[in-house]
Short mmCIF file of C-alpha atoms in Angstrom, two decimals:
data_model
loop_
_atom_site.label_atom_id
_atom_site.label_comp_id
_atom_site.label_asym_id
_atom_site.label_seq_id
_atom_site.Cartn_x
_atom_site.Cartn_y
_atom_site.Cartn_z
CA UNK A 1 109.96 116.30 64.73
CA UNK A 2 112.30 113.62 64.19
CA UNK A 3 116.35 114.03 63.99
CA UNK A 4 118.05 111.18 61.98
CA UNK A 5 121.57 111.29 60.86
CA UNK A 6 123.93 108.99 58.81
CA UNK A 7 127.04 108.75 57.69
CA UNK A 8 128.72 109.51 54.38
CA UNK A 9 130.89 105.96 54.48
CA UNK A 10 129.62 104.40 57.57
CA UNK A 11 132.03 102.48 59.74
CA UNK A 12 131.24 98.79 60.07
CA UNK A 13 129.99 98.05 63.51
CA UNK A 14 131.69 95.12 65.29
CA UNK A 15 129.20 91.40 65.56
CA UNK A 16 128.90 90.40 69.02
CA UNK A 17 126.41 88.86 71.18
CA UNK A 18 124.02 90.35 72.96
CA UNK A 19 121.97 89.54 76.75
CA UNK A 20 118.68 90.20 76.72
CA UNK A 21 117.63 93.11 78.64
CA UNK A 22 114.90 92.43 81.66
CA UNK A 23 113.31 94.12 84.17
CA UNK A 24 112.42 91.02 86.51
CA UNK A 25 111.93 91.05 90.34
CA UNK A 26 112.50 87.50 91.50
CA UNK A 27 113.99 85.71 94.98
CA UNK A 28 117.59 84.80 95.69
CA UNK A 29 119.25 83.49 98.33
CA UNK A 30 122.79 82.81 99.71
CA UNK A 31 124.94 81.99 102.69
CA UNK A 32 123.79 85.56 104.09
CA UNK A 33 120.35 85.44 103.48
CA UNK A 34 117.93 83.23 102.79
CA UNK A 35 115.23 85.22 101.02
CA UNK A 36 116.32 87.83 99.15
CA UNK A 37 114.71 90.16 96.41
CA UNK A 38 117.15 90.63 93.40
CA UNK A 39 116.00 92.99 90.28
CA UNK A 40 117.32 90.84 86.78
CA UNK A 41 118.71 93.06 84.11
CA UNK A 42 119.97 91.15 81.97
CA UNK A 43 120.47 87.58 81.04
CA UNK A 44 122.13 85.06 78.74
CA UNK A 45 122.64 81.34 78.25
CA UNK A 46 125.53 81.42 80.95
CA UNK A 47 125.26 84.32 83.28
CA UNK A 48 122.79 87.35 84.28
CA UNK A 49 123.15 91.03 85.96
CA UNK A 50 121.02 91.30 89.30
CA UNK A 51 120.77 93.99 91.33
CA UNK A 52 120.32 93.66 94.97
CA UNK A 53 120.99 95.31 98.71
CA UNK A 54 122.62 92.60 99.83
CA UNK A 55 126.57 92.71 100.79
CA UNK A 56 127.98 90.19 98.29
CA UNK A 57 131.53 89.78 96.81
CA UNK A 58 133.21 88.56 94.04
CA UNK A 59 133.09 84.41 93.92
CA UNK A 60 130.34 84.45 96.37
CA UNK A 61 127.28 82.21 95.14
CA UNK A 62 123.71 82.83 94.99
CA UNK A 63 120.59 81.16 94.37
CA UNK A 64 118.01 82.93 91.94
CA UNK A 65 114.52 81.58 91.29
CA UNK A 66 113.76 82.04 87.43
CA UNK A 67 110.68 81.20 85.97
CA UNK A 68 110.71 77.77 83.83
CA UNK A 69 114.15 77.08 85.13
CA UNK A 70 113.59 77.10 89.17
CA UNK A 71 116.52 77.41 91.49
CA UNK A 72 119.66 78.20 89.68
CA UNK A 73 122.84 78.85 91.18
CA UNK A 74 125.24 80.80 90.17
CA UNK A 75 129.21 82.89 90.87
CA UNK A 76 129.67 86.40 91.19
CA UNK A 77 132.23 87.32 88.84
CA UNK A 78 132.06 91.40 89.02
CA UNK A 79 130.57 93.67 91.26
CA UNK A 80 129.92 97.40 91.11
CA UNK A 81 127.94 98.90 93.99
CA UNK A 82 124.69 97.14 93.98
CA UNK A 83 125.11 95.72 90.56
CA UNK A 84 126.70 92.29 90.32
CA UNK A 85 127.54 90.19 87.22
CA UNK A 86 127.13 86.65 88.13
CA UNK A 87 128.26 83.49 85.97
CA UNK A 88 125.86 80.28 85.87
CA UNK A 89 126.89 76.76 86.80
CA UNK A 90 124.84 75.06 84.45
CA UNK A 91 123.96 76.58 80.80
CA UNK A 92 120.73 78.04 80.84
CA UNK A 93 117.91 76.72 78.22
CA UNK A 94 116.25 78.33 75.48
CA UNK A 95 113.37 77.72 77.17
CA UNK A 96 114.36 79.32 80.57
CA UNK A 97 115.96 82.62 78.75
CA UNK A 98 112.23 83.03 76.62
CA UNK A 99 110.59 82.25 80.14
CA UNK A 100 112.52 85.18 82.50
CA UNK A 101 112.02 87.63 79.07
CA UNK A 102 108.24 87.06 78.97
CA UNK A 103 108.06 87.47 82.86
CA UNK A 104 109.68 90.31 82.38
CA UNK A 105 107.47 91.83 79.41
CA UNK A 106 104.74 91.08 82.08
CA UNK A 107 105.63 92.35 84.91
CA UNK A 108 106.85 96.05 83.02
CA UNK A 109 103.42 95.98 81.56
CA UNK A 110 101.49 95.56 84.52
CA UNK A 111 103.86 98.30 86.71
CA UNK A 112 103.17 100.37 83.40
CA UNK A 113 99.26 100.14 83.97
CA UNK A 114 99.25 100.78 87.88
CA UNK A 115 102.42 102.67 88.84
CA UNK A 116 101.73 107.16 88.82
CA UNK A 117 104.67 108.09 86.74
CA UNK A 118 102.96 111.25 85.51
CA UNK A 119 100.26 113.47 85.22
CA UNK A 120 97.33 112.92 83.07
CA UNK A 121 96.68 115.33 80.08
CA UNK A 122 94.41 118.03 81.12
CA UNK A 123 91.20 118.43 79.14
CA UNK A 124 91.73 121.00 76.13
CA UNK A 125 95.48 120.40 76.84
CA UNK A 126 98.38 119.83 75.17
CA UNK A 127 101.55 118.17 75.46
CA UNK A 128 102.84 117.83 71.64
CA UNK A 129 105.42 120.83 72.41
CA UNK A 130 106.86 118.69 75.48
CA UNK A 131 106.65 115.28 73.96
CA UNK A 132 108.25 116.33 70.50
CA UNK A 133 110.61 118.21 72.95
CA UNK A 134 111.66 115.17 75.18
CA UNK A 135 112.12 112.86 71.61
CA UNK A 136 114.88 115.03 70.20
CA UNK A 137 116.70 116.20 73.78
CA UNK A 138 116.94 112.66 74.61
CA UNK A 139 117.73 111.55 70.77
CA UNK A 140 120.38 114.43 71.23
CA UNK A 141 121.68 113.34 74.25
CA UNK A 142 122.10 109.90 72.37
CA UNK A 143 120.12 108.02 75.16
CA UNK A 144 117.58 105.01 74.69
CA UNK A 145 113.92 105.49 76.45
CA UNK A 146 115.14 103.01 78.24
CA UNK A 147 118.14 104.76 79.66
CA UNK A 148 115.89 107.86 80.68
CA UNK A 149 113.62 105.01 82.52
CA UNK A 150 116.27 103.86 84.28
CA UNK A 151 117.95 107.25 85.24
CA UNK A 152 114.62 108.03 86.71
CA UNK A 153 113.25 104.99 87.94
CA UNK A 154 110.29 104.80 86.19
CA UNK A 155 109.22 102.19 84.06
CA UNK A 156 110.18 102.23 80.10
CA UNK A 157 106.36 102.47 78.62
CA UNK A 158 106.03 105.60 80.87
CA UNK A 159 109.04 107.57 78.62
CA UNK A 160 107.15 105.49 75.47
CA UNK A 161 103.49 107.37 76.83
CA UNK A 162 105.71 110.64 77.66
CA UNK A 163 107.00 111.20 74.15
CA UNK A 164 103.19 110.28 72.80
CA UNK A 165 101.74 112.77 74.47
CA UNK A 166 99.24 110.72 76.40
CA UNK A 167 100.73 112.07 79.98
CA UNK A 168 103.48 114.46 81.58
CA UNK A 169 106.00 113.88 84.36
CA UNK A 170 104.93 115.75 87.85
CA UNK A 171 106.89 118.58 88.75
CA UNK A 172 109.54 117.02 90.79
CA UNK A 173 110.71 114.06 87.67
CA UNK A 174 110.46 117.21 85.42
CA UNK A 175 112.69 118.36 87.09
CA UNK A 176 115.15 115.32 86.92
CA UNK A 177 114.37 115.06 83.45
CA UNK A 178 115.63 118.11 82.56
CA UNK A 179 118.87 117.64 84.90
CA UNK A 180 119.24 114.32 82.78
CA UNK A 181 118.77 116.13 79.46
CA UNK A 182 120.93 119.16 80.72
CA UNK A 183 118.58 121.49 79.93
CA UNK A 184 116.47 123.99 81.71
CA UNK A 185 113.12 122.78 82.55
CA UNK A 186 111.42 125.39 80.16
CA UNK A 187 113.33 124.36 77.54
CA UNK A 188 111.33 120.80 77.58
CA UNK A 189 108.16 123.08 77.35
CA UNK A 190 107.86 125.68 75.02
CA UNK A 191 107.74 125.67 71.24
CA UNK A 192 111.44 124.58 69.64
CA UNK A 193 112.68 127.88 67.83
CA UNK A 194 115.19 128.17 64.69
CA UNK A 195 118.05 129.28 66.18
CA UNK A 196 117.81 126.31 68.98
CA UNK A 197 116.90 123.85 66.06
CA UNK A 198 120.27 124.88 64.31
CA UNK A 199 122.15 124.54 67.80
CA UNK A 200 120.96 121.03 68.32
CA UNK A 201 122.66 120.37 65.05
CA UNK A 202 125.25 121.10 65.67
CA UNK A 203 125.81 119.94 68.88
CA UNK A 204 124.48 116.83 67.28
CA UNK A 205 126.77 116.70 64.72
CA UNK A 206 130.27 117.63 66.67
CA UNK A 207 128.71 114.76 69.45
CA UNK A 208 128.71 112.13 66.60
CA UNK A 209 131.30 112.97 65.05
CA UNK A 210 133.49 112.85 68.52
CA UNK A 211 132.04 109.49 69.17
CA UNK A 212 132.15 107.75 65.87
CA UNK A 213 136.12 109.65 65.24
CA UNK A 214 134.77 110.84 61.65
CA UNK A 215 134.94 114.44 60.88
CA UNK A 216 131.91 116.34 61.47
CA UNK A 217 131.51 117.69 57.81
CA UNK A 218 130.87 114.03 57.17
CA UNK A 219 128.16 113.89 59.41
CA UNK A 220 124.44 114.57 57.74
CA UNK A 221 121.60 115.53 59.76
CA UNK A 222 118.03 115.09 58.64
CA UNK A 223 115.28 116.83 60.17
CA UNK A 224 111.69 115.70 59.47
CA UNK A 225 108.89 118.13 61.01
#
């Protein structure tokens, strides 16, 4: 089942820029340590989003080892826990940015293949009522596959092979799943009734209308079984 929804005079969305999104382990280093793993999130021409244990600060610099480009350095201009946004000296090339993304595309596709991130389908089993299940909670809950991989640490073809049907989470991400989705674990299990199909609506409907600040009778749903 698919949810879609669209507005009766849509609201003109606002150009900007975008980074591109990575999942890239790589090696840093700076005045604290001299090898040091750092997870890439993002990146752009003339700064990146790392994440790393290490106890940095704002306008500290940092070292980080990207594929095509080497040894760049870079400024930390934000920090947030164990996220910090950091600011390159030097403009990054086209070259470099296409580089760290198809590292990246690698590397998630090889974790993908090797990493247990859920239980195989059982033979004369079936998972359609949980996959169609996790599509339109998370759809509902307005969050990417890639959010839910993030929330649970698992890679983003897992939630892509989830909502497929070609494998289930074990018990104990089912049950972070269902925290994420706040819903009750059976709930991602058994067969979608009526009434909760009109409830999702709903709550669809009011939640897009609240973010958007339209009213929600100009809000249409379409469901597609």
């Amino acid at each position: 089942m698919v949810i879609s929804a669209y507005f009766e005079s849509p609201p003109k969305a606002s150009a900007r820029a975008e980074r591109r999104k990575l999942m890239l382990e790589v090696r840093g280093a700076h005045a604290g340590a001299a090898d040091l793993p750092v997870t890439v999130h993002n990146i752009s021409a003339t700064g990146l989003l790392i994440e790393c244990d290490a106890p940095l600060a704002i306008n500290d610099r940092i070292d980080i080892d990207l594929p095509h480009a080497g040894l760049v350095s870079a400024t930390l201009v934000w920090v947030s826990g164990q996220m910090f946004g950091c600011q390159f000296d030097t403009t990054l090339s086209p070259a470099a940015l296409s580089a760290a993304q198809l590292r990246s595309a690698i590397e998630v596709e090889s974790r993908a293949s090797s990493e247990d991130d859920g239980a195989p389908v059982p033979a004369g089993g079936n998972t359609s009522n949980f996959a169609a299940n996790l599509k339109r909670l998370r759809m509902a809950k307005g969050l990417s596959q890639a959010d839910v991989a993030e929330q649970l640490g698992v890679s983003g073809p897992s939630i892509s092979g989830w909502e497929k049907g070609r494998a289930r989470p074990k018990e104990d991400r089912l049950s972070d799943l269902a925290r994420l989705l706040g819903v009750p674990v059976s709930q991602l299990l058994v067969d979608p009734q009526p009434d909760m199909i009109k409830d999702l609506i709903d709550t669809s409907r009011a939640q897009i209308a609240r973010v958007t600040g339209v009213a929600p009778d100009r809000v249409r749903i379409i469901v597609e079984f």
